[in-house]
Coordinates of C-alpha atoms and ligand atoms in Angstrom, one line a residue:
X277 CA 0.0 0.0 0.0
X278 CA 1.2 3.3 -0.5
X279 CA 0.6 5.9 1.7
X280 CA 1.4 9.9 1.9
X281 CA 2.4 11.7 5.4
X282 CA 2.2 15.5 5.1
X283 CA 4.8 17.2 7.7
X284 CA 8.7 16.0 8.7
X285 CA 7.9 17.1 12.5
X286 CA 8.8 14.6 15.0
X287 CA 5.3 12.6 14.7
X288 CA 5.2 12.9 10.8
X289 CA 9.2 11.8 10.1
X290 CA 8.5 9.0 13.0
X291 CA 5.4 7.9 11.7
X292 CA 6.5 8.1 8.4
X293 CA 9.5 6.1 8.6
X294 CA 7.8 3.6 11.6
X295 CA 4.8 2.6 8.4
X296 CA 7.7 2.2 6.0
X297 CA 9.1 -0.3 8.5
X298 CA 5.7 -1.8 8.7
X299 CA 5.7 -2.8 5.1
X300 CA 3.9 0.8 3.7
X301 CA 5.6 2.3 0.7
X302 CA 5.9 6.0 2.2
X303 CA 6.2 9.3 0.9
X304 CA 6.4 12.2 3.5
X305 CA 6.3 15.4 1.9
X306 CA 6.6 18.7 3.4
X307 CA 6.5 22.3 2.2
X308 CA 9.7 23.5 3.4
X309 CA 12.4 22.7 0.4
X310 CA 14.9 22.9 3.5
X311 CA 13.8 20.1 5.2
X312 CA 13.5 17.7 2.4
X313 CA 16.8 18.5 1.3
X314 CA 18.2 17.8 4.3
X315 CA 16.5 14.4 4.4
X316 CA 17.4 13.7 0.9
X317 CA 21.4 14.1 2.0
X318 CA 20.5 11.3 4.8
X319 CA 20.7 13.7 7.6
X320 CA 17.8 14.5 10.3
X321 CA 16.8 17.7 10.7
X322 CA 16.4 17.2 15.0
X323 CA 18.0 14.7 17.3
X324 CA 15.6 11.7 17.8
X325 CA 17.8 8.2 18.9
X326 CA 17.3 5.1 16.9
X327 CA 14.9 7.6 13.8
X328 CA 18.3 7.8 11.6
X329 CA 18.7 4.2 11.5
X330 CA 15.3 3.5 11.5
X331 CA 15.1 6.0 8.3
X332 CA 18.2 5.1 6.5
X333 CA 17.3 1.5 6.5
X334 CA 14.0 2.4 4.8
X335 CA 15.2 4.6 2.3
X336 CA 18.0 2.3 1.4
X337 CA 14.9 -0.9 0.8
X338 CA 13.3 1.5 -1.3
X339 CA 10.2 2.1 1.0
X340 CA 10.4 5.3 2.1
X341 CA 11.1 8.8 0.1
X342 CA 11.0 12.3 1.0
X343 CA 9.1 15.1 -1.3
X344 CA 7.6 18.6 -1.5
X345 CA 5.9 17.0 -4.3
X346 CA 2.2 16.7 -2.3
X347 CA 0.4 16.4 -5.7
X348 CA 2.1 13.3 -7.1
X349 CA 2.3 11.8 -3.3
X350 CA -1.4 12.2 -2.9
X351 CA -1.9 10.6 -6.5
X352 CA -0.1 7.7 -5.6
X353 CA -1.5 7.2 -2.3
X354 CA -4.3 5.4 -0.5
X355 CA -4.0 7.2 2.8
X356 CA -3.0 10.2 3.6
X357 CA -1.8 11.4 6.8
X358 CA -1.9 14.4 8.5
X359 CA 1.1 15.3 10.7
X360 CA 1.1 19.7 10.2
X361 CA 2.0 21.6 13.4
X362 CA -1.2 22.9 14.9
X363 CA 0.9 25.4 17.9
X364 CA -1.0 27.7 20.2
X365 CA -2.3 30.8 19.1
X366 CA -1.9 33.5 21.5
X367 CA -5.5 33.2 23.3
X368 CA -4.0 29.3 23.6
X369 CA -6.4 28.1 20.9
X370 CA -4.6 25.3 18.6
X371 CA -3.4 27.2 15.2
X372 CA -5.3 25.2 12.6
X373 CA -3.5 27.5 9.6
X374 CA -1.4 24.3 8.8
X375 CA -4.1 21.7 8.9
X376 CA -6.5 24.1 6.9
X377 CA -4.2 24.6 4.1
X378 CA -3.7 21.2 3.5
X379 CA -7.1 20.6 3.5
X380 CA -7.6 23.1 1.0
X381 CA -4.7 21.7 -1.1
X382 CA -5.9 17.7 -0.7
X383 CA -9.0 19.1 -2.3
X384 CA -7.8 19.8 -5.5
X385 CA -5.6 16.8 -5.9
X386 CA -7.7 14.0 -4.6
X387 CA -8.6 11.7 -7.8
X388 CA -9.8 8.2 -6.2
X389 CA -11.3 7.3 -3.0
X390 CA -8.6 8.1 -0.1
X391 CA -8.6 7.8 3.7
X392 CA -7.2 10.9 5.2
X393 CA -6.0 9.9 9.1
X394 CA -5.0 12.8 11.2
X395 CA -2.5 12.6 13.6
X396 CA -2.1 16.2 14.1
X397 CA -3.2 16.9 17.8
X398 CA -6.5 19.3 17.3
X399 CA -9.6 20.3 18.6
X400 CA -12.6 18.0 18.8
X401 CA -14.7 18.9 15.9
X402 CA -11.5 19.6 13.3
X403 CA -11.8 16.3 11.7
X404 CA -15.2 16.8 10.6
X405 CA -14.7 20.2 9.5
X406 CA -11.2 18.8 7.4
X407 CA -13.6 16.5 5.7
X408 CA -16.2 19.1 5.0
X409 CA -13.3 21.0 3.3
X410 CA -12.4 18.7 1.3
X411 CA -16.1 17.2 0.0
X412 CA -17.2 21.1 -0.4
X413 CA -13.8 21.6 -2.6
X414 CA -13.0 18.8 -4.3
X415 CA -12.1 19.1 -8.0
X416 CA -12.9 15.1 -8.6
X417 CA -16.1 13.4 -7.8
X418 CA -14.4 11.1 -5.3
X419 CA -15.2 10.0 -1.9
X420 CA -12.9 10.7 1.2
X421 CA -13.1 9.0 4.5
X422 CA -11.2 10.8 7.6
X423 CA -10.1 8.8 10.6
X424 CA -8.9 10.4 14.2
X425 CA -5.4 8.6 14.9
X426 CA -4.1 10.6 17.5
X427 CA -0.2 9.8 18.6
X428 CA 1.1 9.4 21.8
X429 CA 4.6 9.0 21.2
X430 CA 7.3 10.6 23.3
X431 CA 10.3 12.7 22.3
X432 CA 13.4 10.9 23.3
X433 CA 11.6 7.6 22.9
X434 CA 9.5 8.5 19.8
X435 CA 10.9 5.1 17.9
X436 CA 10.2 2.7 20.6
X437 CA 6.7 4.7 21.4
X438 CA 5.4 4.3 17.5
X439 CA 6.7 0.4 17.0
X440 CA 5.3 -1.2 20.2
X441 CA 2.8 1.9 21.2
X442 CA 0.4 0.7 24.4
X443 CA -2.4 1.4 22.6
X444 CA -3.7 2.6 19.1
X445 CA -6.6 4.8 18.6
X446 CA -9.2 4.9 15.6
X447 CA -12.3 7.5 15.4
X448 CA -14.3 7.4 12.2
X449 CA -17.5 7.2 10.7
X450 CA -16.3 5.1 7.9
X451 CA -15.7 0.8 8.7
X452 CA -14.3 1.3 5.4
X453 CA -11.5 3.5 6.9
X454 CA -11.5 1.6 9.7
X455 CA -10.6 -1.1 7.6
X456 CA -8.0 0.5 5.7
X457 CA -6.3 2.0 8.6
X458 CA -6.5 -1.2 10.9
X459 CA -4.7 -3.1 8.0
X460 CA -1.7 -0.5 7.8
X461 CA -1.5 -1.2 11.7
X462 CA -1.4 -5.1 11.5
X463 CA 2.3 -5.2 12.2
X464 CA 1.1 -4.0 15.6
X465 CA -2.0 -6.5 16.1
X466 CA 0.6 -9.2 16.1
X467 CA 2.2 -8.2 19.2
X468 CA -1.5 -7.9 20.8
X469 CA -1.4 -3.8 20.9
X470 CA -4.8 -2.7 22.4
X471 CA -7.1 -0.9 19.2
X472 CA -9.6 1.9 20.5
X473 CA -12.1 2.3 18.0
X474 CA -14.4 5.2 18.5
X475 CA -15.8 7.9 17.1
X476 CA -14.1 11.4 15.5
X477 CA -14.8 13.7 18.7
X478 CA -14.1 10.8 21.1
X479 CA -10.3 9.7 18.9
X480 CA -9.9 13.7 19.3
X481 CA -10.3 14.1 23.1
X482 CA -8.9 10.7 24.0
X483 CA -5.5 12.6 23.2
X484 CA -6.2 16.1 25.0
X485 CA -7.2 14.1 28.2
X486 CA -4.1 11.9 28.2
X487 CA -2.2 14.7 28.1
X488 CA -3.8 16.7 30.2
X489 CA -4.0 13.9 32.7
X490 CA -0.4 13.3 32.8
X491 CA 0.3 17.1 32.8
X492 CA -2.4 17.4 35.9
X493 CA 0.0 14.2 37.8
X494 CA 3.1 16.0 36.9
X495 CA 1.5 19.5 38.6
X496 CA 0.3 17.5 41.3
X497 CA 3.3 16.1 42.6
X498 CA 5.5 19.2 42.2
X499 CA 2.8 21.1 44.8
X500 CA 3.2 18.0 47.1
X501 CA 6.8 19.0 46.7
X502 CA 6.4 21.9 47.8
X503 CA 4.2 21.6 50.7
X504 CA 7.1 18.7 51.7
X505 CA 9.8 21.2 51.6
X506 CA 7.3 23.2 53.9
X507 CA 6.3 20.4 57.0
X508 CA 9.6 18.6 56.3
X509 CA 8.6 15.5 54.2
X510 CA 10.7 13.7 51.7
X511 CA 7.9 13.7 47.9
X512 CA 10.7 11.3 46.9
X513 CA 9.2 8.3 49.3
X514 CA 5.6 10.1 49.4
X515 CA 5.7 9.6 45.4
X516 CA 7.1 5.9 45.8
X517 CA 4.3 5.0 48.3
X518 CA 1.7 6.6 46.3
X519 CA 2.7 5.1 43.3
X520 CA 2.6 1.5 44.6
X521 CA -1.3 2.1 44.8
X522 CA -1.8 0.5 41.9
X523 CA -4.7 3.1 41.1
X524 CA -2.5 5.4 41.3
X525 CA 0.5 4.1 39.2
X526 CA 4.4 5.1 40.1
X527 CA 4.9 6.8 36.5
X528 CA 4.5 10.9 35.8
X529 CA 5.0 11.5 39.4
X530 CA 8.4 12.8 39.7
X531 CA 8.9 16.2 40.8
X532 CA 11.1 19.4 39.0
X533 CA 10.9 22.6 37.5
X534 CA 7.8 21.9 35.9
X535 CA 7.0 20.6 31.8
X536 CA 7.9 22.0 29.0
X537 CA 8.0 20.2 25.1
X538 CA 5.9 21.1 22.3
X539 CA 2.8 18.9 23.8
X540 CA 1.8 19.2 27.3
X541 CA 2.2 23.3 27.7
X542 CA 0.2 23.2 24.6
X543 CA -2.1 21.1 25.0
X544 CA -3.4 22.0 28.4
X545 CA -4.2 25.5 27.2
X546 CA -5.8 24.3 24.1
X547 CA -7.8 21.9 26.6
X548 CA -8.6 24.4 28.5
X549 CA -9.7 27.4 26.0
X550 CA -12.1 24.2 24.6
X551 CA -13.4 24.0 27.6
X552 CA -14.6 27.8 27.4
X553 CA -15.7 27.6 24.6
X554 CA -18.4 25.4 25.1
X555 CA -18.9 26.8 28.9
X556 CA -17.8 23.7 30.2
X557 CA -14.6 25.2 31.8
X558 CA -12.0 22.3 33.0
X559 CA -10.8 24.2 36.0
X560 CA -8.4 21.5 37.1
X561 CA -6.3 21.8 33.9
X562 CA -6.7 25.6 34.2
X563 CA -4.9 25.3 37.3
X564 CA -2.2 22.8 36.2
X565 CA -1.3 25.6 33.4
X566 CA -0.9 28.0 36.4
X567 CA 0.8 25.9 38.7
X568 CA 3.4 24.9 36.3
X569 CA 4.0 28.5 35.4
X570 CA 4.5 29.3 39.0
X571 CA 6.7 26.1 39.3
X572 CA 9.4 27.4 36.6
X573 CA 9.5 30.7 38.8
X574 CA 9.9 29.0 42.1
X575 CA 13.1 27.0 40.0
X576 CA 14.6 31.2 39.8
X577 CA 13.7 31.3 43.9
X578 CA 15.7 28.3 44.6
X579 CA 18.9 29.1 42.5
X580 CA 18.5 33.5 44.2
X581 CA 18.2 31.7 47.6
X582 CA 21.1 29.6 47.3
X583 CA 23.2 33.5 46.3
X584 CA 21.9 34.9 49.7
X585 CA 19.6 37.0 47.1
X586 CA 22.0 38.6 45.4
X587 CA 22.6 37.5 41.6
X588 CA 23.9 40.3 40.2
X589 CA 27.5 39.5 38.6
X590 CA 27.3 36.1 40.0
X591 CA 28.4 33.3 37.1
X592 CA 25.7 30.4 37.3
X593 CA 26.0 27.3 35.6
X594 CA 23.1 25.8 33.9
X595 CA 23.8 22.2 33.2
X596 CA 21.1 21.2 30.4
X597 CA 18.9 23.2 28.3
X598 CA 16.6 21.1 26.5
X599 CA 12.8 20.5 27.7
X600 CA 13.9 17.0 29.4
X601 CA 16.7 15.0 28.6
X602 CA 17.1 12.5 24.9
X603 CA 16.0 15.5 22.8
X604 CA 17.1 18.9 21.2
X605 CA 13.7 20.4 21.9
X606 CA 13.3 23.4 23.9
X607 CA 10.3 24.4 23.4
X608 CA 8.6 25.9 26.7
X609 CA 11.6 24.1 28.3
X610 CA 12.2 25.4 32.0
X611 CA 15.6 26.9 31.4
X612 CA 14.0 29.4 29.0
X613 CA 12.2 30.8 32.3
X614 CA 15.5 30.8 34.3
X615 CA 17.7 32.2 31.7
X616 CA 15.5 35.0 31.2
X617 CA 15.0 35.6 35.1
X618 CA 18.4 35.8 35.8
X619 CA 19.9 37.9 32.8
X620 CA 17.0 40.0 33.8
X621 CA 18.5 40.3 37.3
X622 CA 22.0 41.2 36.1
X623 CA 23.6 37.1 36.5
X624 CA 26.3 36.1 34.2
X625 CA 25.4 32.8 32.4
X626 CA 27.5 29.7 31.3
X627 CA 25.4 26.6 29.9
X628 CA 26.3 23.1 28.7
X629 CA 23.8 20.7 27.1
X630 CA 24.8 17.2 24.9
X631 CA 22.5 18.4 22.2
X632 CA 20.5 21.7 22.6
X633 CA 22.9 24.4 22.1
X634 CA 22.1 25.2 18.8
X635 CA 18.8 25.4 19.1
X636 CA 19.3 27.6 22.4
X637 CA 21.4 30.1 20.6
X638 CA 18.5 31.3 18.6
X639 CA 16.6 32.4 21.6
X640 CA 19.9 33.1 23.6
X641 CA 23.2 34.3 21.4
X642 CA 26.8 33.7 22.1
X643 CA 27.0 37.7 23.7
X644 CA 24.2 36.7 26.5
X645 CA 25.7 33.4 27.4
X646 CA 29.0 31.9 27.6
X647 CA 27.8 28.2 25.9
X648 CA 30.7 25.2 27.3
X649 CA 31.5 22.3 26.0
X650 CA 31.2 19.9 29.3
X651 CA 29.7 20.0 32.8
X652 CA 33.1 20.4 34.4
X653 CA 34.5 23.9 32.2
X654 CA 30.8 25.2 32.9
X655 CA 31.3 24.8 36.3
X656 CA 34.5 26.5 36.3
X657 CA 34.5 29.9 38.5
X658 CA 30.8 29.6 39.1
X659 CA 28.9 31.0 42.1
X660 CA 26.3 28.1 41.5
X661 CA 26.0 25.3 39.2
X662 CA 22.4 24.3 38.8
X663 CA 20.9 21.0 36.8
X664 CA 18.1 21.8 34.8
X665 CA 17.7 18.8 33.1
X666 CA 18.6 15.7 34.0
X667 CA 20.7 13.9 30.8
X668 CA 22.3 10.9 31.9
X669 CA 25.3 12.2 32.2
X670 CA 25.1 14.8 35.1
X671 CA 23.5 11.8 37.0
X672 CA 26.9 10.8 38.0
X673 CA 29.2 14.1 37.9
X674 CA 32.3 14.1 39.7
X675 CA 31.4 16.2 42.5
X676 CA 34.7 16.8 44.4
X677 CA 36.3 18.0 40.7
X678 CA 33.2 20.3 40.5
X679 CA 34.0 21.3 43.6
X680 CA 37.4 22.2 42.8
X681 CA 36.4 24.1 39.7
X682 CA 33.2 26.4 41.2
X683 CA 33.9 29.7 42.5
X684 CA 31.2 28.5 45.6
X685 CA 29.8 25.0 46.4
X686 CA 26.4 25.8 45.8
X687 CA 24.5 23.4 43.7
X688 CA 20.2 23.1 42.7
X689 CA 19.5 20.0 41.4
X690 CA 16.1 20.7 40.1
X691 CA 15.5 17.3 39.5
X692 CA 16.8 15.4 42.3
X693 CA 19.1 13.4 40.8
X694 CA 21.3 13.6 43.7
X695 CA 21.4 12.0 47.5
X696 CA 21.3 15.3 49.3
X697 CA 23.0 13.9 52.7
X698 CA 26.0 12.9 50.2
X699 CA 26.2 16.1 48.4
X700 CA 25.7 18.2 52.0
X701 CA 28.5 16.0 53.0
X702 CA 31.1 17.0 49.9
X703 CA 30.6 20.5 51.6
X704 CA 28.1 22.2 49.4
X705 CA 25.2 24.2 50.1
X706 CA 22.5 22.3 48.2
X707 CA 18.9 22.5 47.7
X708 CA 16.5 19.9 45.6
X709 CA 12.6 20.1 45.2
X710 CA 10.3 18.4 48.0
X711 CA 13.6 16.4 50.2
X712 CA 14.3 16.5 53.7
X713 CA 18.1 18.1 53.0
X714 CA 19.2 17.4 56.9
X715 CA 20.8 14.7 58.1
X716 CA 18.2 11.8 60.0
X717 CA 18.5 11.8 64.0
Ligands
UGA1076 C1 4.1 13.9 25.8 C2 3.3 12.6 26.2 O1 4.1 11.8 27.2 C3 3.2 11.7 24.9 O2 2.4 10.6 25.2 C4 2.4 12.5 23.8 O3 2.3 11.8 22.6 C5 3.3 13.8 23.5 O4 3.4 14.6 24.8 C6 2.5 14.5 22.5 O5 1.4 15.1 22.7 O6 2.9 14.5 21.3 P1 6.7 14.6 25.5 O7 6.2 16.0 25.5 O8 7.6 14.1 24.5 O9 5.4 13.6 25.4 O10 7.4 14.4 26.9 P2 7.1 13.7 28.3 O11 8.1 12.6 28.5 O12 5.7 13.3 28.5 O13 7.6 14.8 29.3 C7 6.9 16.1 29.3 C8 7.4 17.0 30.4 O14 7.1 16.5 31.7 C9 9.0 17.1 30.4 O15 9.3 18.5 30.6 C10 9.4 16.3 31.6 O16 10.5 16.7 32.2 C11 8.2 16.5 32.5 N1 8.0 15.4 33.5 C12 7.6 14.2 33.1 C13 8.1 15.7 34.9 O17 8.4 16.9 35.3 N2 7.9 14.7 35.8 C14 7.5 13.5 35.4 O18 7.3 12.6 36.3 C15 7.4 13.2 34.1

């Protein structure tokens, strides 16, 4: 079968290159000459581990190609699917610009009956509109089915998340669709993946409420942290304890400096602008999108707290930039908030990250912050060094040669990667989010 995916994003390369894998002859197109090119050379335009192996060994068995070409994809194709950016707009609404155009576009080109599966996270409703689009446009007298597919894959684990996913969703009208779609899948019914099939607006809020659900755990745990760092509890073994309920689950329940990524910060306040909408307001998601503002603030408390309140001049460290750790994405990433906060107060910044630099120096160039090429030279002559996000590889930093390096022995580990006892022990002045930092009686 051959099928079309419109967008090179992280869900439409993945996706893309997962259905080559599962047998589909795949073209994904995109508009942006750019991109193509650079997938053309056998590069990847974002970091992603296992997607350039995963890609290289479909190109090279002749299954998957990479076009702007959306006219002779679409021609060629039985299913098309939809994998356009849909980012907030400034009232938080998703921007449906993307998905709209192609809509547009997919109405003059269809010529045979085709299946058009989005995968695009958007509103409830947008599936039916897309297909009213396309039947009020179309050039050809053809019919067009639409199916809700929404994807639940992670950055950082995006390859492993699309080939063995825990469950796969379908929304449609159409059993014909249904059909088609559940046959591109069957890689996936071998190894007894779950199938959800429902309808379009049910397939569309499936994927805001897992987010939001997750995003609403993540926010919950970080108050508990706070309120521990309050009374004197350890979230740490609260979180453990709680998560061996199994109603509760031990996943999504690790405290920090609150999400970031191109998904959850998104999502929530599309979630939650849906919700007014309709005047059905979601006020528990409205208040996970403030408490996880209010979280990346408290992050800029900690590290000012640790300098006695006084940051200006003082050389911090920030080890890790991107939104969490396996990814160049910084997108609403935490460090945004504490860069800004503390340039703004007159700090002088160095920052190290194993793969977000680049992208960093287009928010943040060379003349704002001193970018290093390791933990230990960004620790060097630094009032504090701080970890923002926690790559494996400041899980098990030298501490004493940090020590040796910093201008003071303050360190915020904002997300506890650390044994505080051991680190207060090594002589710094440390401080975590939600753990008892003094020594046990
Ligand atoms: C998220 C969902 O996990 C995916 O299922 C979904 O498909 C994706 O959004 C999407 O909508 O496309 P992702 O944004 O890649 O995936 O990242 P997560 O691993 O979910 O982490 C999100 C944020 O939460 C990160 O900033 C991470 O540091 C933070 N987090 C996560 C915590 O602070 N604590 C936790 O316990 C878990």
């Amino acid at each position: 079968m051959h099928i079309t995916v419109v967008g090179t994003g992280y869900v439409g390369l993945v996706a893309g290159a997962g259905l080559a894998d599962f047998g589909m002859h795949v073209i994904c197109v995109d508009k942006i000459q750019e991109k193509i090119d650079i997938l053309n050379s056998g590069e990847i335009p974002f970091y992603e581990p296992g997607l350039k192996e995963l890609v290289d060994r479909n190109v090279a068995n002749k299954r998957l190609s990479f076009s702007t070409d959306l006219r002779s994809a679409v021609e060629q194709s039985l299913a098309i699917f939809i994998a356009v950016g849909t980012p907030s707009d400034e009232k938080g609404r998703a921007d449906l610009s993307a998905v709209e155009e192609l809509a547009h576009d997919l109405a003059q080109i269809v010529n045979d009956y085709k299946v058009i599966v989005t995968k695009s996270t958007v509103p409830v409703g947008t599936n039916r509109w897309i297909k009213s689009i396309i039947d009020k446009e179309k050039k050809n007298p053809v019919e067009i089915d639409i199916v809700s597919n929404p994807e639940f894959l992670r950055e950082g684990s995006a390859v492993e998340d699309f080939m063995r996913p825990n469950r796969v969703v379908l929304g449609s009208d159409s059993q014909r669709a249904l059909a088609i779609v559940k046959d591109i899948y069957r890689p996936l019914y071998l190894i007894e993946t779950p199938f959800v099939i429902t309808g379009l607006e049910t397939a569309e809020m499936i994927k805001y409420a897992s987010n939001a659900f997750l995003a609403t755990k993540i926010s919950f745990i970080n108050e508990i942290a706070n309120l521990c760092e309050a009374v004197g509890a350890d979230v740490h073994q609260v979180a453990k304890a709680m998560g061996l309920d199994r109603r509760i689950g031990p996943k999504f329940l690790h405290p920090g400096p609150g999400f970031g990524g191109s998904c959850f910060p998104k999502d929530t306040l599309a979630l939650a602008q849906l919700g007014r909408d309709y005047e059905s307001p979601i006020r528990i998601v409205e208040t996970v999108i403030e408490v996880n503002n209010a979280q990346k603030e408290r992050m800029v408390e900690k590290i000012v707290n640790l300098l006695d309140g006084n940051v200006k001049d003082k050389t911090i460290a920030l080890l890790g930039l991107s939104f969490k750790p396996n990814t160049s994405d910084i997108r609403e990433a935490p460090s945004i908030t504490i860069v800004k906060r503390l340039l703004d107060r007159g700090a002088k910044i160095r920052a190290y990250d194993p793969v977000a630099i680049d992208e960093f120096k287009k928010l943040f160039p060379e003349t704002l912050i001193t970018y290093c090429e390791d933990a230990y030279s960004t620790a060097e002559g630094a009032d504090v060094v701080v970890i923002v996000t926690e790559w494996n590889e400041f899980r098990n930093l030298d501490l004493k040669r940090i020590k040796d390096v910093v201008k003071k022995p303050n360190l915020a580990d904002l997300r506890n990667v650390y044994d505080p006892i051991k680190v207060k022990n090594l002589g710094f002045k440390y401080t975590c989010v939600g753990r008892i930092v003094k020594e046990p009686h």
